[in-house]
Coordinates of C-alpha atoms in Angstrom, one line a residue:
M75 CA 19.4 -24.1 31.7
I76 CA 20.3 -20.5 32.4
R77 CA 23.1 -20.7 29.9
N78 CA 20.6 -21.9 27.2
Y79 CA 18.3 -19.0 28.1
K80 CA 21.1 -16.4 27.7
L81 CA 22.1 -18.0 24.4
L82 CA 18.6 -17.9 23.1
C83 CA 18.1 -14.2 24.2
S84 CA 21.4 -13.2 22.6
A85 CA 20.5 -15.0 19.4
L86 CA 17.1 -13.2 19.3
L87 CA 18.7 -9.9 20.0
C88 CA 21.2 -10.4 17.2
I89 CA 18.4 -11.4 14.8
S90 CA 16.3 -8.3 15.7
A91 CA 19.3 -6.0 15.3
L92 CA 20.2 -7.4 11.9
A93 CA 16.5 -7.1 10.8
S94 CA 16.5 -3.4 11.8
C95 CA 19.6 -2.6 9.7
R96 CA 18.0 -2.6 6.3
P97 CA 18.0 0.6 4.3
D98 CA 15.0 2.8 4.0
V99 CA 13.4 2.7 0.5
H100 CA 12.8 6.2 -0.8
E101 CA 11.5 7.2 -4.2
S102 CA 13.0 10.0 -6.1
A103 CA 11.0 12.1 -8.6
G104 CA 12.5 10.1 -11.4
D105 CA 11.1 6.8 -9.9
K106 CA 7.5 8.0 -10.3
R107 CA 5.7 6.0 -13.0
F108 CA 2.3 7.7 -12.5
F109 CA 1.1 11.2 -11.8
D110 CA 2.7 12.5 -8.6
L111 CA -0.6 13.1 -6.7
K112 CA 1.1 13.3 -3.3
G113 CA 3.6 15.9 -4.6
F114 CA 0.9 17.9 -6.3
I115 CA -1.4 18.0 -3.2
N116 CA 1.6 18.9 -1.0
A117 CA 2.6 21.8 -3.3
D118 CA -1.0 23.0 -3.7
S119 CA -1.5 22.7 0.1
A120 CA 1.5 24.9 0.7
R121 CA 0.2 27.5 -1.9
L122 CA -3.3 27.5 -0.3
N123 CA -1.8 27.9 3.2
R124 CA 0.0 31.0 2.1
A125 CA -3.1 32.4 0.4
H126 CA -5.3 32.2 3.5
I127 CA -8.4 31.4 1.4
T128 CA -11.9 31.4 2.9
V129 CA -13.9 28.3 2.1
T130 CA -17.7 27.8 2.3
K131 CA -17.6 24.3 3.9
T132 CA -20.5 22.0 3.9
V133 CA -20.5 18.8 6.0
A134 CA -23.3 16.2 5.9
H135 CA -23.7 12.9 7.7
N136 CA -26.1 10.2 6.5
N137 CA -28.0 12.7 4.3
D138 CA -29.1 14.7 7.3
V139 CA -29.4 18.4 7.2
A140 CA -26.0 19.6 6.1
Q141 CA -24.1 22.3 8.1
T142 CA -22.6 25.0 6.0
K143 CA -20.4 27.8 7.2
P144 CA -17.4 29.9 6.0
V145 CA -14.1 28.8 7.4
T146 CA -10.4 29.7 6.9
I147 CA -8.5 26.5 6.5
T148 CA -5.1 26.8 8.3
N149 CA -3.8 23.3 7.4
W150 CA -4.6 22.4 3.8
G151 CA -2.4 19.4 3.9
Q152 CA -4.7 17.9 6.6
E153 CA -7.8 19.1 4.7
L154 CA -6.8 17.4 1.5
S155 CA -5.1 14.4 3.2
A156 CA -7.6 11.9 1.6
F157 CA -6.3 13.0 -1.8
S158 CA -2.6 12.6 -1.0
A159 CA -3.3 9.2 0.7
S160 CA -4.7 8.0 -2.7
D161 CA -1.3 8.4 -4.3
I162 CA -0.5 5.3 -6.5
N163 CA 3.3 5.8 -6.8
K164 CA 4.5 2.9 -4.6
P165 CA 7.2 0.5 -5.8
A166 CA 5.0 -2.5 -5.3
W167 CA 2.3 -1.0 -7.5
R168 CA 4.5 -0.2 -10.5
D169 CA 2.5 -2.7 -12.6
G170 CA -0.7 -2.4 -10.7
Y171 CA -2.4 0.2 -12.9
S172 CA -3.3 0.6 -16.6
V173 CA -2.8 4.1 -18.0
K174 CA -5.1 5.4 -20.7
Q175 CA -4.4 8.8 -22.3
E176 CA -7.6 10.6 -23.4
A177 CA -8.0 14.0 -25.1
D178 CA -7.4 16.1 -22.0
S179 CA -7.0 13.5 -19.3
V180 CA -5.0 10.5 -18.1
V181 CA -7.0 7.7 -16.5
Y182 CA -5.4 5.2 -14.1
T183 CA -7.3 2.0 -13.5
A184 CA -6.3 -0.6 -10.9
L185 CA -5.4 -4.0 -12.4
M186 CA -5.4 -5.8 -9.0
P187 CA -8.5 -6.1 -6.9
D188 CA -6.7 -5.4 -3.6
L189 CA -5.6 -1.9 -4.6
V190 CA -7.6 0.7 -2.7
T191 CA -7.4 3.4 -5.3
R192 CA -9.5 1.8 -8.0
R193 CA -9.5 4.7 -10.5
M194 CA -8.0 8.1 -10.8
V195 CA -8.6 10.7 -13.6
I196 CA -6.3 13.7 -13.9
Q197 CA -7.7 16.3 -16.3
Q198 CA -5.2 18.8 -17.5
N199 CA -5.0 21.8 -19.8
D200 CA -1.5 22.7 -21.0
K201 CA 0.1 20.7 -18.1
A202 CA -2.0 22.6 -15.5
V203 CA -4.2 20.3 -13.5
K204 CA -7.9 21.3 -13.9
K205 CA -9.6 18.4 -12.1
I206 CA -8.7 15.3 -10.1
H207 CA -11.3 12.5 -9.6
I208 CA -10.5 9.5 -7.5
E209 CA -12.5 6.4 -6.7
N210 CA -11.3 4.3 -3.7
F211 CA -12.7 1.0 -2.5
T212 CA -11.8 -1.1 0.5
K213 CA -13.4 -4.3 1.6
N214 CA -12.7 -6.8 4.4
L215 CA -14.6 -9.1 6.7
L216 CA -15.8 -6.2 8.9
Y217 CA -16.6 -3.4 6.6
Q218 CA -16.7 -2.0 3.1
T219 CA -15.7 1.6 2.2
T220 CA -16.4 3.5 -1.0
E221 CA -14.9 6.9 -1.4
H222 CA -15.2 9.5 -4.2
L223 CA -12.8 12.4 -4.2
V224 CA -13.0 15.4 -6.6
Y225 CA -10.7 18.4 -6.6
Y226 CA -10.8 21.4 -8.8
P227 CA -7.8 23.5 -7.8
D228 CA -8.7 27.0 -6.7
S229 CA -12.4 26.1 -6.9
V230 CA -14.0 23.1 -5.1
Y231 CA -13.1 19.9 -3.3
L232 CA -15.5 17.1 -2.5
I233 CA -15.1 14.0 -0.3
D234 CA -18.0 11.6 -0.4
K235 CA -17.4 8.5 1.8
L236 CA -19.8 5.6 2.4
Q237 CA -18.8 3.0 5.0
E238 CA -20.9 -0.1 5.6
V239 CA -20.0 -1.9 8.8
K240 CA -21.4 -5.4 9.5
L241 CA -23.8 -5.4 12.4
L242 CA -23.6 -1.6 12.7
G243 CA -25.1 -0.5 9.4
S244 CA -23.8 2.2 7.0
N245 CA -22.6 5.8 7.4
R246 CA -22.2 8.3 4.7
Y247 CA -20.0 11.4 5.1
V248 CA -19.9 14.3 2.6
V249 CA -17.6 17.2 2.8
K250 CA -17.7 19.9 0.2
G251 CA -15.5 23.0 0.2
V252 CA -16.1 25.9 -2.2
M253 CA -13.1 28.3 -2.3
K254 CA -13.6 32.1 -2.5

């Protein structure tokens, strides 16, 4: 009995060790099929961190009176994390988005209903990003979340999030930052 127990434990230990020995999957810049949103936001965050920009930040919850005050953002990566979290360059999503080139923009639209980032528009002028607009949507048995993100580099960012939770109701959060 004890021998069988030791044998079973050894087998489980070997299986778990083998499962943990798989290589990490990393994407290089050449693997990116779509606009590198995460890379762009990381680079822009580093630039904004160095610039020590003052922002007039407005925060509102459920359309109550918004609070507005000037702040100096010390961690732009955290401030713009909702944008970088919307990056669509994952290996599993290579065929998950349609790409439509318009006059001054590229529009990415989700082809599968389970993708959170439903639509992303990158507006450019001579390769310089002028505007990013992202629409995210998540739905499960407990809640539904709709998120609109807008970013004008060196100007304004907007995060508008509506979350509807069953039995608890809905909450809307709006964060707007105007850079000076």
